Amino acid sequence: MAIDLQQIGKRFRFYTNLKELEMEDLKSITGSDEETLSNIIHGRNIVLDELVAIVKNFCDLNPQWLIYGEGSMFRPMDEDGHCQENHKGLLKKDKAAYLKQMQDMLIELDAAEVAKGHKPDIDALKAKLDQMKAAQ
């Protein structure tokens, strides 16, 4: 199975935007430098060892989804029903603007994932965004 660096970047950017993580947050959480993180986000010059080291810092991120676009974006929860993250996912932005941004990114991901045959995964993410909108 071929690895598409551009798609890895788009998926990582989608995940970090969903979690509202800025570059400074990513540097703090991962201990990586800005150039390495920027390369991953933009899908260029990715060294697999660096990517693996960075992904290990996000306990809820499914590496299979990140690298291959397969399965859910999030790992299943542990026996206790939670994931012990290094950071809290509190909304820092205007919720409506945030949901619009995530919806736009999802459309971009959708086009690429549908072409690869991962339509059910995208549909599940769309349903989650619709639930968030409805709760607003």
PDB file of C-alpha atoms in Angstrom, residues 15 18-19 21 55-63 72-77 82-85 87:
ATOM      1  CA  TYR A  15      -6.732  16.346  13.318  1.00  0.00           C
ATOM      2  CA  LEU A  18     -10.122  19.596  15.200  1.00  0.00           C
ATOM      3  CA  LYS A  19      -8.140  19.612  18.452  1.00  0.00           C
ATOM      4  CA  LEU A  21      -3.687  22.846  18.263  1.00  0.00           C
ATOM      5  CA  VAL A  55       2.173  10.443  16.528  1.00  0.00           C
ATOM      6  CA  LYS A  56       3.046   8.682  19.795  1.00  0.00           C
ATOM      7  CA  ASN A  57       2.273  11.962  21.593  1.00  0.00           C
ATOM      8  CA  PHE A  58      -1.395  11.828  20.566  1.00  0.00           C
ATOM      9  CA  CYS A  59      -2.953   8.875  22.323  1.00  0.00           C
ATOM     10  CA  ASP A  60      -6.314   9.281  20.595  1.00  0.00           C
ATOM     11  CA  LEU A  61      -4.944   9.588  17.026  1.00  0.00           C
ATOM     12  CA  ASN A  62      -5.176   6.382  14.995  1.00  0.00           C
ATOM     13  CA  PRO A  63      -1.879   6.045  13.077  1.00  0.00           C
ATOM     14  CA  SER A  72     -11.504   5.910  12.301  1.00  0.00           C
ATOM     15  CA  MET A  73      -9.479   9.048  13.011  1.00  0.00           C
ATOM     16  CA  PHE A  74      -9.586   8.220  16.698  1.00  0.00           C
ATOM     17  CA  ARG A  75      -8.264   5.136  18.459  1.00  0.00           C
ATOM     18  CA  PRO A  76     -10.735   3.158  20.520  1.00  0.00           C
ATOM     19  CA  MET A  77     -10.885   4.196  24.167  1.00  0.00           C
ATOM     20  CA  HIS A  82     -11.040   7.405  28.196  1.00  0.00           C
ATOM     21  CA  CYS A  83      -7.760   8.445  26.672  1.00  0.00           C
ATOM     22  CA  GLN A  84      -5.275  10.251  28.863  1.00  0.00           C
ATOM     23  CA  GLU A  85      -4.179  13.143  26.678  1.00  0.00           C
ATOM     24  CA  HIS A  87      -3.634  18.484  26.638  1.00  0.00           C
TER      25      HIS A  87
END
